[in-house]
mmCIF file of C-alpha atoms in Angstrom:
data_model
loop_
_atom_site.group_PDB
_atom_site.id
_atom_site.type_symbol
_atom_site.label_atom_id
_atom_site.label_comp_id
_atom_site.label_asym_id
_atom_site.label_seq_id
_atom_site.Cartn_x
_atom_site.Cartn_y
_atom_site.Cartn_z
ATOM 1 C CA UNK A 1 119.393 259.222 60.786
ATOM 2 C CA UNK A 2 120.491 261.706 57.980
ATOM 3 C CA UNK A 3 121.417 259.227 55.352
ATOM 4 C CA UNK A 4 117.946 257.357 56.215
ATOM 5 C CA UNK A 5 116.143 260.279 55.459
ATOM 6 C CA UNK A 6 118.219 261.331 52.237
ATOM 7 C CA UNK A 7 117.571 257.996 51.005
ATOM 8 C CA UNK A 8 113.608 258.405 51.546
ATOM 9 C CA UNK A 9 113.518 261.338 49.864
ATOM 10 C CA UNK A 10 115.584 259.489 47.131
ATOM 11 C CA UNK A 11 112.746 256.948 46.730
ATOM 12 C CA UNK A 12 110.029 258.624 46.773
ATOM 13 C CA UNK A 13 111.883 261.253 44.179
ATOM 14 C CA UNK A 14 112.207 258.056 41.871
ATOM 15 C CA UNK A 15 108.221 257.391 42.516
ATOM 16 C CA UNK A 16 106.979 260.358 42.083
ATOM 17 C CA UNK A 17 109.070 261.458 39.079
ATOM 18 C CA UNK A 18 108.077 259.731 35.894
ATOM 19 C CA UNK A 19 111.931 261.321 34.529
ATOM 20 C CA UNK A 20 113.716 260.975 37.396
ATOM 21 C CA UNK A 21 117.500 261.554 35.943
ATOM 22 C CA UNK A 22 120.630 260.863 37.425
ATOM 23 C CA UNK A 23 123.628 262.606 36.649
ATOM 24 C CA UNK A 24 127.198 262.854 37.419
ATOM 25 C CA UNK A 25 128.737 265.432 38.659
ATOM 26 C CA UNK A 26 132.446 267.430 39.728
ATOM 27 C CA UNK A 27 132.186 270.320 42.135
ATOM 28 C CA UNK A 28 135.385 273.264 42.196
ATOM 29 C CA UNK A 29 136.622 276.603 42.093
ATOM 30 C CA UNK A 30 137.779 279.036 39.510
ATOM 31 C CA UNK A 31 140.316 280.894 41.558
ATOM 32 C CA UNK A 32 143.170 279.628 43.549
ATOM 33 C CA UNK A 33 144.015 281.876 45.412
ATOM 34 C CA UNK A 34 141.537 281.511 47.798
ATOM 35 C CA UNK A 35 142.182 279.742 51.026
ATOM 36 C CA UNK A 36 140.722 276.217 50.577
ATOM 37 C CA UNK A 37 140.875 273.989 47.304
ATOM 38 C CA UNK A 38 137.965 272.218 46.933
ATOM 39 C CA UNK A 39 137.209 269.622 44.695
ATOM 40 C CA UNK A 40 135.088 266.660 44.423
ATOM 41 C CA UNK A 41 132.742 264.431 42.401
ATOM 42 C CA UNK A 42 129.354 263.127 43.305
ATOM 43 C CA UNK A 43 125.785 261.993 41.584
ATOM 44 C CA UNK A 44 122.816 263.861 42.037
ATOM 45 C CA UNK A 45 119.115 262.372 41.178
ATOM 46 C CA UNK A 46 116.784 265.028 40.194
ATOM 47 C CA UNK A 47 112.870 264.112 39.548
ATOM 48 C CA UNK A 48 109.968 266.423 39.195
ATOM 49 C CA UNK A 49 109.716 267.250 42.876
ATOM 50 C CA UNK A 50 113.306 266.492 44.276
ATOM 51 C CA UNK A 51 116.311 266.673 44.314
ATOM 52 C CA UNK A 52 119.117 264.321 45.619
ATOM 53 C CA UNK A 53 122.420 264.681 45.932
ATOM 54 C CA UNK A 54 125.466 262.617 46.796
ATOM 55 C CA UNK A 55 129.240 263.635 46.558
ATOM 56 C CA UNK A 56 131.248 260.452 46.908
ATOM 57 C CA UNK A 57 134.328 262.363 47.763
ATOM 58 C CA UNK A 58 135.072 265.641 48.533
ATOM 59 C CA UNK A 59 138.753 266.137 48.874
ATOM 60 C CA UNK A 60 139.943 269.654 50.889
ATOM 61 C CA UNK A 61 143.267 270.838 50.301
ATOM 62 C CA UNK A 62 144.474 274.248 52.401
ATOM 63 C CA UNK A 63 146.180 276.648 50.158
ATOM 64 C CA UNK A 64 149.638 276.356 51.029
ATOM 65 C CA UNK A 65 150.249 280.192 49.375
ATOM 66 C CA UNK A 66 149.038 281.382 52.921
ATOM 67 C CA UNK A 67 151.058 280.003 54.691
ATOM 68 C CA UNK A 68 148.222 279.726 57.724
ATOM 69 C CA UNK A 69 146.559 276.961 59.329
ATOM 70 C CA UNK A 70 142.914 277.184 59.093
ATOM 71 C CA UNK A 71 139.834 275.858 61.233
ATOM 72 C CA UNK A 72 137.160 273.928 59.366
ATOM 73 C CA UNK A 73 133.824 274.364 61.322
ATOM 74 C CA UNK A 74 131.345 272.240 58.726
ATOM 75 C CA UNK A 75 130.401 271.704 55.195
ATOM 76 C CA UNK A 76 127.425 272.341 53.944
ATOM 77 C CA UNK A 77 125.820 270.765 50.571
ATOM 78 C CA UNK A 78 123.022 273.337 49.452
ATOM 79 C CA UNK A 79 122.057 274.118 45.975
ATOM 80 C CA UNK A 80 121.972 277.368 44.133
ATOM 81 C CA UNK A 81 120.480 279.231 41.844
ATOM 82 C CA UNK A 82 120.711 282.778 39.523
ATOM 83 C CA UNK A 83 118.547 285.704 40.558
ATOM 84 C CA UNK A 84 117.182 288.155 38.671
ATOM 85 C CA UNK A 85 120.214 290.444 39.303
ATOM 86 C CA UNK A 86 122.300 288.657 37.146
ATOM 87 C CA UNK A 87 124.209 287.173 40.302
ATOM 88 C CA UNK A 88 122.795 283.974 42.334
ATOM 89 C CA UNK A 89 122.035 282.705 46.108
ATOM 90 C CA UNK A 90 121.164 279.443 47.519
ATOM 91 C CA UNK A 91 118.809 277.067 49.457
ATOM 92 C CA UNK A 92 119.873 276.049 52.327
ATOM 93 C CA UNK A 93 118.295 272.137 53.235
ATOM 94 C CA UNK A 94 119.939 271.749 56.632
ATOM 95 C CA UNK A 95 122.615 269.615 55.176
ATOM 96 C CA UNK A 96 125.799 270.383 57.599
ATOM 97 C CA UNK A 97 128.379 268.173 58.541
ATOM 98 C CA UNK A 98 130.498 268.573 60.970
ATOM 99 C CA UNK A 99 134.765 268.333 60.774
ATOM 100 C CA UNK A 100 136.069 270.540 63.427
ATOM 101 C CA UNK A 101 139.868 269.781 62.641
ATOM 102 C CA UNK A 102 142.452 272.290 61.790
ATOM 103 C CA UNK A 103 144.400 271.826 58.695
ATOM 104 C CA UNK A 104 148.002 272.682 58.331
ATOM 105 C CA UNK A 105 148.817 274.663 54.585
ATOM 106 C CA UNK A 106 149.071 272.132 52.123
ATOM 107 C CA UNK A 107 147.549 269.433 53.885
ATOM 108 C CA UNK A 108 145.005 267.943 52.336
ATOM 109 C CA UNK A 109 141.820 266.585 53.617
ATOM 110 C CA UNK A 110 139.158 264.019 51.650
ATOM 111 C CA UNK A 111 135.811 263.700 53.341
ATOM 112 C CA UNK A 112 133.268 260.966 51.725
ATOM 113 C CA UNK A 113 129.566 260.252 51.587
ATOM 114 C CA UNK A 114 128.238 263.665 51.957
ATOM 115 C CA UNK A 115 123.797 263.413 51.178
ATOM 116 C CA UNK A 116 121.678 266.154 50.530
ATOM 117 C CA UNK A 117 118.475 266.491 49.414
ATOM 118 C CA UNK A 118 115.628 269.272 48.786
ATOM 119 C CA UNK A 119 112.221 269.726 47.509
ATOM 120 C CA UNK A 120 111.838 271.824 44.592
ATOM 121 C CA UNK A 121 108.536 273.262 45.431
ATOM 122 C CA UNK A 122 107.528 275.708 42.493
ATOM 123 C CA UNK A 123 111.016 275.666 40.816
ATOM 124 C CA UNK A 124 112.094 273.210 38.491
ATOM 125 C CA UNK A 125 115.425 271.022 38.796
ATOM 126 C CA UNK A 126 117.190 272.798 35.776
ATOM 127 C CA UNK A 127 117.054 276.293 38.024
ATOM 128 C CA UNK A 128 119.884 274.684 40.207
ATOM 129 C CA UNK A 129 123.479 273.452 41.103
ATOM 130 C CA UNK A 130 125.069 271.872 43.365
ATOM 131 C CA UNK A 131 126.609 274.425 46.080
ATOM 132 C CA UNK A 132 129.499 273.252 48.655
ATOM 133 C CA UNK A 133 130.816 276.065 51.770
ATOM 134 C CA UNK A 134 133.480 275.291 53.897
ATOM 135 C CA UNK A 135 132.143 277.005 57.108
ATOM 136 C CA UNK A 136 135.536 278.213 58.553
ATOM 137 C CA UNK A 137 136.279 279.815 62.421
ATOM 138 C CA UNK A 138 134.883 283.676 62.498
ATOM 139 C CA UNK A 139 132.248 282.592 59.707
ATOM 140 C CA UNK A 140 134.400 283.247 57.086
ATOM 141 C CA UNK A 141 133.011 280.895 53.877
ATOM 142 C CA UNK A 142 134.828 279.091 50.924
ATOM 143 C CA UNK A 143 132.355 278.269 47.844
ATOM 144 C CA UNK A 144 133.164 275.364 45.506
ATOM 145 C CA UNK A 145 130.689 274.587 43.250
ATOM 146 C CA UNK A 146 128.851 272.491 40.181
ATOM 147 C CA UNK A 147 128.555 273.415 36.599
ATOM 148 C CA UNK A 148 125.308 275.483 36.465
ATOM 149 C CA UNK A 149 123.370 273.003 33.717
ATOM 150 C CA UNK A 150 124.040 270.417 36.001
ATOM 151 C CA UNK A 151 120.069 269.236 35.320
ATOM 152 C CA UNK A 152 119.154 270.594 31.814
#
């Protein structure tokens, strides 16, 4: 039911949006030392009023510096965006999938086909990225994330 509706709000983003533009994309992190690496690569299709997103693999490897096995709840695909702080948040657009699985350290874990998609409301594409977050046991987060022009 989720990847029918992602792929209706695809279409009508491509109707409605005279420029729709698709673009490729890699999500990471800068640090590793944090508990997860997370990397991946996707394409996103961004349009006047939408935004949709696709990451054809998202590959999850547990930092094996830990030496500490880990419970993945979800992951969530959201998209973020810089504040007036200087800092940045995100939209959340409901996009969780489940894995439930522990992962040993250095085991490595490649999840595919994750959709998203979000309407941009006032906002314009070019004000976001492309946000991942591992949702681990006790709520505890890990962040990987697009380039920040991914849309200019």
């Amino acid at each position: 039911m989720k990847k029918l509706i992602c792929t209706i709000l695809c279409l009508i983003a491509v109707t409605q949006a005279k420029a729709a533009e698709e673009v490729t994309f890699y999500v990471g992190q800068a640090h590793d030392e944090w508990a997860f690496k997370v990397t991946g690569k996707g394409r996103a299709l961004a349009g006047k009023s939408l935004i949709y997103t696709r990451l054809d693999e998202l590959q999850i490897v547990n930092n094996p510096k830990h030496s500490k096995t880990r419970y993945i709840e979800s992951i969530e695909v959201a998209y973020a965006y810089a504040t007036d702080n200087g800092g940045w948040s995100f939209k959340s657009v409901n996009s969780f999938h489940p894995v439930n699985k522990n992962v040993r350290p250095g085991e490595k874990l490649i999840i595919k086909d994750i959709e998203a998609g979000m309407d941009l409301g006032s906002r314009k594409a070019s004000d976001y990225w492309v946000l991942v977050t591992l949702w681990l046991s006790k709520r505890e987060t890990v962040h990987a994330h697009s380039r920040k022009n991914i849309f200019q």
